[in-house]
Amino acid sequence: MRALISAPETTEGYRHAEAPEPVPAPDQVTVEVRHASVNFGEVRHLGFQPAGTVLGYDAAGYVVQAAEDGSGPAVGERVVAFGPGAWGERAVFGTDSVAVVPEKVDLAAAAALPLVGITALRTLRDAGLVLGRRVLVTGASGGVGRAAVQLAKHAGAYVVASVGSPARGEGLAALGADEVVVGLDTVTEPVDVVLENVGGAHLVAAWGLLKPGGVLESIGWASGEPAVFPPNSIFALGAAKSLRSFGDAAEPGPDLATLVDLTARGVLDPGVGWRGSWTRFGEAVEALFGRRIPGKAVMDLD
Ligand SMILES: NC(=O)c1ccc[n+]([C@@H]2O[C@H](COP(=O)([O-])OP(=O)(O)OC[C@H]3O[C@@H](n4cnc5c(N)ncnc54)[C@H](OP(=O)(O)O)[C@@H]3O)[C@@H](O)[C@H]2O)c1
């Protein structure tokens, strides 16, 4: 089959090539992948994986072989899936890592959901009840950020969305942001929760904006810059503030089903900001690093 594979010997770190057909374990379905989405972390680390590894994690398509153990969706079902090896014409996924996509949800849009949706959903859950609370989302123009803005709003929060420029803030108010700010300098009122995607100076500033008892979910570090906390800046009077890591995308199937359901109900817009053939993968990577994609890049495996 054709696939996008790791190629550490090239400057790009990847290439389109023939790859062996994936072999499913008894608890895995085989999916004919029609659309796949691109995540920041995957493209930042292109060429880091052993040569020939089929890249990618987010996919949507049709089940062409059901799981041998009888679990999961049947042949012909439209599914969205999360797992390694997604950027091939066919891919195998554990039945705990897929969700059925109803006809009313576009399959390409569904492909945008997995990693960013699971991340936004799980970090919000981890932060606790946000009804009536102030939630700050940094890197709100990106994939995780857009999903986080919408889910936090749906959960009843007052949402402050931070972006890098006014143009990057376009459309966020319509998705539920109560305030769209450029950087964090103009945020003066403290917040209860931060969903932090940028790292570096953003992480330090966001920590300073957190109320006593507040939770900062450190999701990502898109800036790649170091975070320098001034002496004593972690100290705070009152209830302890927490800084939490996130990295748990295990068994995503039920959360994928929730994300698909929220999409079907019009609560969540998967936010496809770039769409094109997977032969244009290089363009998608450049646009993502150039911060020109509002939301997600979705490739068609045409
Ligand atoms: N912990 C986990 O399991 C997990 C899961 C998913 C993602 N992540 C991480 O979370 C972060 C966000 O992921 P994503 O998929 O939302 O990425 P994305 O779509 O590329 O969005 C990242 C956002 O960060 C902002 N940014 C600020 N400085 C940047 C810089 N120097 N380079 C690039 N972007 C910069 C950009 O917003 P402006 O242009 O508006 O400034 C951009 O929209 C990434 O670091 C990713 O690796 C972690």
Short mmCIF file of C-alpha atoms and ligand atoms in Angstrom, two decimals:
data_model
loop_
_atom_site.label_atom_id
_atom_site.label_comp_id
_atom_site.label_asym_id
_atom_site.label_seq_id
_atom_site.Cartn_x
_atom_site.Cartn_y
_atom_site.Cartn_z
CA MET A 1 0.00 0.00 0.00
CA ARG A 2 1.02 3.66 -0.29
CA ALA A 3 1.95 5.44 2.93
CA LEU A 4 3.74 8.43 4.37
CA ILE A 5 6.74 6.93 6.11
CA SER A 6 9.60 8.14 8.27
CA ALA A 7 12.77 8.77 6.24
CA PRO A 8 15.52 10.04 8.59
CA GLU A 9 17.98 9.99 5.65
CA THR A 10 16.10 12.82 3.86
CA THR A 11 16.06 16.54 4.77
CA GLU A 12 12.28 16.46 5.11
CA GLY A 13 12.35 13.38 7.36
CA TYR A 14 9.50 11.66 5.49
CA ARG A 15 8.54 10.34 2.08
CA HIS A 16 5.64 8.78 0.20
CA ALA A 17 6.45 5.14 -0.42
CA GLU A 18 5.17 1.58 -0.63
CA ALA A 19 4.78 0.04 2.83
CA PRO A 20 3.77 -3.46 3.95
CA GLU A 21 0.08 -4.06 4.61
CA PRO A 22 -0.58 -3.71 8.36
CA VAL A 23 -1.46 -6.94 10.16
CA PRO A 24 -4.27 -6.63 12.72
CA ALA A 25 -4.09 -8.17 16.21
CA PRO A 26 -7.24 -10.06 17.29
CA ASP A 27 -8.64 -6.91 18.97
CA GLN A 28 -7.93 -4.59 16.03
CA VAL A 29 -9.99 -3.49 13.03
CA THR A 30 -8.48 -2.76 9.64
CA VAL A 31 -9.55 0.61 8.25
CA GLU A 32 -9.32 1.87 4.69
CA VAL A 33 -8.16 5.39 5.48
CA ARG A 34 -9.84 8.15 3.46
CA HIS A 35 -8.77 11.21 5.48
CA ALA A 36 -6.04 11.82 8.03
CA SER A 37 -5.10 14.83 10.09
CA VAL A 38 -1.74 16.32 10.94
CA ASN A 39 -0.69 17.12 14.51
CA PHE A 40 1.96 19.62 15.58
CA GLY A 41 3.93 17.10 17.67
CA GLU A 42 4.09 14.58 14.81
CA VAL A 43 5.49 17.05 12.31
CA ARG A 44 7.91 18.60 14.77
CA HIS A 45 9.46 15.15 15.13
CA LEU A 46 9.56 14.09 11.47
CA GLY A 47 12.54 11.83 10.85
CA PHE A 48 12.89 10.88 14.53
CA GLN A 49 11.18 7.52 14.06
CA PRO A 50 12.96 4.46 12.60
CA ALA A 51 13.14 4.48 8.78
CA GLY A 52 10.01 3.04 7.20
CA THR A 53 7.65 3.64 10.17
CA VAL A 54 4.21 4.59 8.86
CA LEU A 55 3.54 8.03 10.33
CA GLY A 56 0.42 9.67 11.75
CA TYR A 57 -2.19 9.03 14.43
CA ASP A 58 -5.52 10.56 13.32
CA ALA A 59 -7.61 8.86 10.65
CA ALA A 60 -11.14 8.39 9.36
CA GLY A 61 -12.38 5.85 6.86
CA TYR A 62 -14.21 2.55 6.40
CA VAL A 63 -13.76 -0.71 8.28
CA VAL A 64 -12.58 -3.31 5.75
CA GLN A 65 -11.91 -6.09 8.27
CA ALA A 66 -13.64 -6.46 11.65
CA ALA A 67 -11.73 -7.49 14.79
CA GLU A 68 -11.28 -11.26 15.07
CA ASP A 69 -12.36 -11.21 18.74
CA GLY A 70 -15.81 -9.90 17.78
CA SER A 71 -15.37 -6.50 19.45
CA GLY A 72 -15.82 -3.15 17.71
CA PRO A 73 -17.46 -2.00 14.48
CA ALA A 74 -18.47 -4.21 11.55
CA VAL A 75 -17.16 -4.19 7.98
CA GLY A 76 -18.43 -1.16 6.07
CA GLU A 77 -18.87 1.11 9.13
CA ARG A 78 -17.58 4.68 8.84
CA VAL A 79 -15.15 5.26 11.69
CA VAL A 80 -12.75 7.77 13.17
CA ALA A 81 -9.66 6.32 14.81
CA PHE A 82 -6.57 7.17 16.83
CA GLY A 83 -3.36 5.18 16.82
CA PRO A 84 0.08 4.82 15.24
CA GLY A 85 0.40 4.17 11.52
CA ALA A 86 -2.61 6.24 10.47
CA TRP A 87 -1.10 7.76 7.31
CA GLY A 88 -1.35 4.72 5.08
CA GLU A 89 -4.02 3.52 2.67
CA ARG A 90 -4.89 0.96 5.31
CA ALA A 91 -4.26 1.07 9.05
CA VAL A 92 -5.09 -1.10 12.05
CA PHE A 93 -6.55 0.28 15.30
CA GLY A 94 -7.57 -1.30 18.60
CA THR A 95 -11.34 -1.49 18.92
CA ASP A 96 -10.94 0.68 22.05
CA SER A 97 -9.53 3.43 19.81
CA VAL A 98 -12.28 3.85 17.21
CA ALA A 99 -15.74 5.39 17.12
CA VAL A 100 -18.49 5.07 14.54
CA VAL A 101 -19.23 8.25 12.56
CA PRO A 102 -22.89 8.87 11.68
CA GLU A 103 -23.78 9.88 8.09
CA LYS A 104 -24.50 13.48 9.13
CA VAL A 105 -20.86 14.03 10.16
CA ASP A 106 -18.43 14.61 7.29
CA LEU A 107 -15.70 11.97 7.38
CA ALA A 108 -12.94 14.52 6.62
CA ALA A 109 -14.14 16.69 9.52
CA ALA A 110 -14.18 13.62 11.79
CA ALA A 111 -10.51 12.99 10.90
CA ALA A 112 -9.67 16.35 12.49
CA LEU A 113 -11.00 15.26 15.89
CA PRO A 114 -8.82 12.61 17.51
CA LEU A 115 -5.68 13.93 19.20
CA VAL A 116 -6.68 17.56 19.65
CA GLY A 117 -10.24 16.67 20.71
CA ILE A 118 -9.17 14.01 23.19
CA THR A 119 -6.57 16.40 24.63
CA ALA A 120 -8.99 19.30 25.06
CA LEU A 121 -11.70 17.03 26.50
CA ARG A 122 -9.46 15.22 28.97
CA THR A 123 -7.59 18.29 30.25
CA LEU A 124 -10.88 20.12 30.79
CA ARG A 125 -12.26 17.13 32.69
CA ASP A 126 -9.10 16.96 34.74
CA ALA A 127 -9.40 20.66 35.64
CA GLY A 128 -12.84 19.93 37.18
CA LEU A 129 -16.15 21.75 36.99
CA VAL A 130 -15.78 24.92 34.90
CA LEU A 131 -19.41 26.10 35.06
CA GLY A 132 -19.24 29.85 35.67
CA ARG A 133 -15.44 29.75 35.97
CA ARG A 134 -12.88 31.70 33.96
CA VAL A 135 -10.91 29.47 31.59
CA LEU A 136 -7.90 30.80 29.70
CA VAL A 137 -6.92 28.94 26.51
CA THR A 138 -3.52 29.83 25.04
CA GLY A 139 -2.65 28.98 21.42
CA ALA A 140 -6.41 29.21 20.91
CA SER A 141 -6.02 29.54 17.13
CA GLY A 142 -4.57 26.02 16.84
CA GLY A 143 -6.11 22.57 16.81
CA VAL A 144 -6.17 21.92 20.56
CA GLY A 145 -7.03 25.56 21.25
CA ARG A 146 -10.08 25.69 19.01
CA ALA A 147 -11.45 22.46 20.44
CA ALA A 148 -10.75 23.68 23.99
CA VAL A 149 -12.54 27.01 23.44
CA GLN A 150 -15.67 25.23 22.23
CA LEU A 151 -15.71 22.50 24.87
CA ALA A 152 -15.04 24.95 27.73
CA LYS A 153 -17.89 27.17 26.50
CA HIS A 154 -20.19 24.15 26.22
CA ALA A 155 -19.29 23.26 29.82
CA GLY A 156 -20.43 26.71 30.97
CA ALA A 157 -17.13 28.55 31.35
CA TYR A 158 -16.26 32.18 30.66
CA VAL A 159 -13.61 31.66 27.99
CA VAL A 160 -10.60 33.88 27.40
CA ALA A 161 -8.85 32.88 24.14
CA SER A 162 -5.26 34.01 23.66
CA VAL A 163 -3.72 34.18 20.17
CA GLY A 164 -0.59 35.55 18.49
CA SER A 165 -2.21 38.25 16.33
CA PRO A 166 -5.66 39.75 15.64
CA ALA A 167 -5.89 37.75 12.39
CA ARG A 168 -5.30 34.50 14.32
CA GLY A 169 -8.23 35.38 16.57
CA GLU A 170 -10.73 35.47 13.73
CA GLY A 171 -13.72 33.18 14.22
CA LEU A 172 -12.98 32.39 17.87
CA ALA A 173 -15.78 34.57 19.24
CA ALA A 174 -18.25 32.70 17.03
CA LEU A 175 -16.92 29.44 18.48
CA GLY A 176 -17.64 30.64 22.03
CA ALA A 177 -14.74 32.79 23.22
CA ASP A 178 -16.03 35.56 25.49
CA GLU A 179 -12.76 37.47 25.06
CA VAL A 180 -10.12 37.12 22.37
CA VAL A 181 -6.78 38.61 23.41
CA VAL A 182 -3.44 38.96 21.66
CA GLY A 183 -0.79 37.64 24.04
CA LEU A 184 -1.44 37.76 27.77
CA ASP A 185 -0.44 41.32 28.69
CA THR A 186 -4.01 42.63 28.51
CA VAL A 187 -5.45 39.87 30.71
CA THR A 188 -5.75 41.45 34.15
CA GLU A 189 -8.47 39.44 35.89
CA PRO A 190 -7.25 36.13 37.31
CA VAL A 191 -8.52 32.84 35.93
CA ASP A 192 -9.54 29.53 37.50
CA VAL A 193 -8.19 27.25 34.79
CA VAL A 194 -5.56 27.54 32.07
CA LEU A 195 -5.30 25.20 29.10
CA GLU A 196 -1.77 26.07 28.01
CA ASN A 197 -0.48 25.15 24.53
CA VAL A 198 2.39 27.56 23.90
CA GLY A 199 4.93 27.13 26.72
CA GLY A 200 7.85 29.53 27.33
CA ALA A 201 6.84 33.02 28.47
CA HIS A 202 3.16 32.11 28.03
CA LEU A 203 3.46 29.41 30.66
CA VAL A 204 5.10 31.79 33.12
CA ALA A 205 2.54 34.57 32.49
CA ALA A 206 -0.40 32.16 32.66
CA TRP A 207 0.82 30.80 36.00
CA GLY A 208 0.82 34.36 37.30
CA LEU A 209 -2.80 34.82 36.20
CA LEU A 210 -4.01 31.71 38.02
CA LYS A 211 -6.24 32.20 41.09
CA PRO A 212 -5.49 30.44 44.39
CA GLY A 213 -6.76 26.87 44.01
CA GLY A 214 -6.57 27.17 40.22
CA VAL A 215 -5.31 24.54 37.79
CA LEU A 216 -2.92 25.06 34.89
CA GLU A 217 -2.91 22.19 32.40
CA SER A 218 0.40 22.29 30.55
CA ILE A 219 -0.62 20.68 27.27
CA GLY A 220 2.01 21.79 24.79
CA TRP A 221 5.04 23.89 24.07
CA ALA A 222 4.46 25.14 20.50
CA SER A 223 6.81 28.10 21.04
CA GLY A 224 9.77 25.83 21.80
CA GLU A 225 11.04 28.59 24.10
CA PRO A 226 12.30 28.06 27.65
CA ALA A 227 10.10 29.12 30.55
CA VAL A 228 11.95 31.19 33.14
CA PHE A 229 10.08 31.58 36.42
CA PRO A 230 11.34 34.56 38.46
CA PRO A 231 12.42 33.67 42.01
CA ASN A 232 9.46 33.02 44.33
CA SER A 233 6.92 33.26 41.50
CA ILE A 234 5.59 29.78 42.28
CA PHE A 235 4.70 30.92 45.81
CA ALA A 236 1.06 31.95 46.28
CA LEU A 237 -1.04 32.80 49.31
CA GLY A 238 -4.20 30.78 49.85
CA ALA A 239 -5.24 27.46 48.35
CA ALA A 240 -2.48 25.72 46.41
CA LYS A 241 -2.34 26.25 42.68
CA SER A 242 -1.49 23.23 40.48
CA LEU A 243 0.56 22.79 37.36
CA ARG A 244 -0.35 19.52 35.65
CA SER A 245 1.14 17.59 32.78
CA PHE A 246 -0.94 15.80 30.17
CA GLY A 247 -0.04 12.84 28.00
CA ASP A 248 -2.81 10.28 28.34
CA ALA A 249 -4.49 9.38 25.08
CA ALA A 250 -4.99 5.73 26.08
CA GLU A 251 -8.25 3.95 25.18
CA PRO A 252 -9.70 6.97 23.38
CA GLY A 253 -12.71 5.20 21.83
CA PRO A 254 -15.41 6.42 24.27
CA ASP A 255 -14.06 9.99 24.17
CA LEU A 256 -13.90 9.84 20.37
CA ALA A 257 -17.57 8.82 20.41
CA THR A 258 -18.34 11.84 22.61
CA LEU A 259 -16.48 14.17 20.22
CA VAL A 260 -18.32 12.72 17.21
CA ASP A 261 -21.63 13.11 19.04
CA LEU A 262 -20.87 16.75 19.94
CA THR A 263 -20.01 17.34 16.28
CA ALA A 264 -23.23 15.71 15.10
CA ARG A 265 -25.20 17.92 17.50
CA GLY A 266 -23.53 21.09 16.21
CA VAL A 267 -21.78 21.79 19.53
CA LEU A 268 -18.28 21.17 18.20
CA ASP A 269 -16.86 22.39 14.89
CA PRO A 270 -13.82 20.19 14.13
CA GLY A 271 -12.24 23.23 12.49
CA VAL A 272 -10.67 22.08 9.24
CA GLY A 273 -8.48 25.05 8.31
CA TRP A 274 -6.49 23.35 5.55
CA ARG A 275 -7.56 20.48 3.31
CA GLY A 276 -5.73 18.88 0.43
CA SER A 277 -4.36 15.70 -1.09
CA TRP A 278 -1.82 13.83 1.02
CA THR A 279 0.58 14.41 -1.89
CA ARG A 280 0.63 18.02 -0.60
CA PHE A 281 1.69 17.00 2.90
CA GLY A 282 4.77 19.26 2.71
CA GLU A 283 2.52 22.30 2.18
CA ALA A 284 0.45 21.38 5.22
CA VAL A 285 3.60 21.07 7.34
CA GLU A 286 4.87 24.47 6.19
CA ALA A 287 1.53 26.13 6.84
CA LEU A 288 1.30 24.57 10.30
CA PHE A 289 4.77 25.76 11.29
CA GLY A 290 4.05 29.14 9.65
CA ARG A 291 1.02 29.48 11.96
CA ARG A 292 -1.25 29.96 8.95
CA ILE A 293 -3.78 27.22 9.68
CA PRO A 294 -6.82 28.14 11.74
CA GLY A 295 -7.46 24.79 13.43
CA LYS A 296 -6.53 21.55 11.70
CA ALA A 297 -4.91 20.31 8.51
CA VAL A 298 -6.74 17.35 6.97
CA MET A 299 -5.32 15.28 4.13
CA ASP A 300 -7.37 13.31 1.61
CA LEU A 301 -5.83 9.94 0.76
CA ASP A 302 -6.83 10.26 -2.89
N1 LIG B 1 0.30 16.73 25.85
C1 LIG B 1 -0.27 16.12 24.81
O1 LIG B 1 -0.61 14.95 24.86
C2 LIG B 1 -0.53 16.94 23.57
C3 LIG B 1 -1.56 16.59 22.70
C4 LIG B 1 -1.79 17.42 21.60
C5 LIG B 1 -0.98 18.50 21.35
N2 LIG B 1 0.05 18.77 22.19
C6 LIG B 1 0.91 19.95 22.00
O2 LIG B 1 0.09 21.09 22.20
C7 LIG B 1 0.52 22.17 21.38
C8 LIG B 1 -0.65 22.64 20.52
O3 LIG B 1 -0.99 21.60 19.60
P1 LIG B 1 -1.91 21.94 18.35
O4 LIG B 1 -2.19 20.67 17.66
O5 LIG B 1 -3.03 22.79 18.77
O6 LIG B 1 -0.88 22.81 17.46
P2 LIG B 1 -1.22 23.98 16.43
O7 LIG B 1 -2.51 23.70 15.76
O8 LIG B 1 -0.01 24.16 15.59
O9 LIG B 1 -1.42 25.26 17.35
C9 LIG B 1 -0.38 25.77 18.13
C10 LIG B 1 -0.66 27.22 18.40
O10 LIG B 1 0.40 27.72 19.22
C11 LIG B 1 0.66 29.08 18.89
N3 LIG B 1 2.11 29.37 18.85
C12 LIG B 1 2.74 30.28 19.61
N4 LIG B 1 4.03 30.32 19.35
C13 LIG B 1 4.24 29.43 18.37
C14 LIG B 1 5.39 29.03 17.66
N5 LIG B 1 6.61 29.56 17.90
N6 LIG B 1 5.25 28.08 16.71
C15 LIG B 1 4.05 27.55 16.46
N7 LIG B 1 2.91 27.88 17.12
C16 LIG B 1 3.01 28.82 18.06
C17 LIG B 1 0.03 29.34 17.54
O11 LIG B 1 -0.94 30.34 17.74
P3 LIG B 1 -0.72 31.84 17.20
O12 LIG B 1 -0.23 31.75 15.79
O13 LIG B 1 -2.07 32.44 17.34
O14 LIG B 1 0.29 32.41 18.14
C18 LIG B 1 -0.65 28.04 17.13
O15 LIG B 1 -1.97 28.24 16.69
C19 LIG B 1 1.70 21.63 20.58
O16 LIG B 1 2.89 21.96 21.27
C20 LIG B 1 1.49 20.13 20.60
O17 LIG B 1 2.69 19.41 20.42
C21 LIG B 1 0.29 18.01 23.30
#
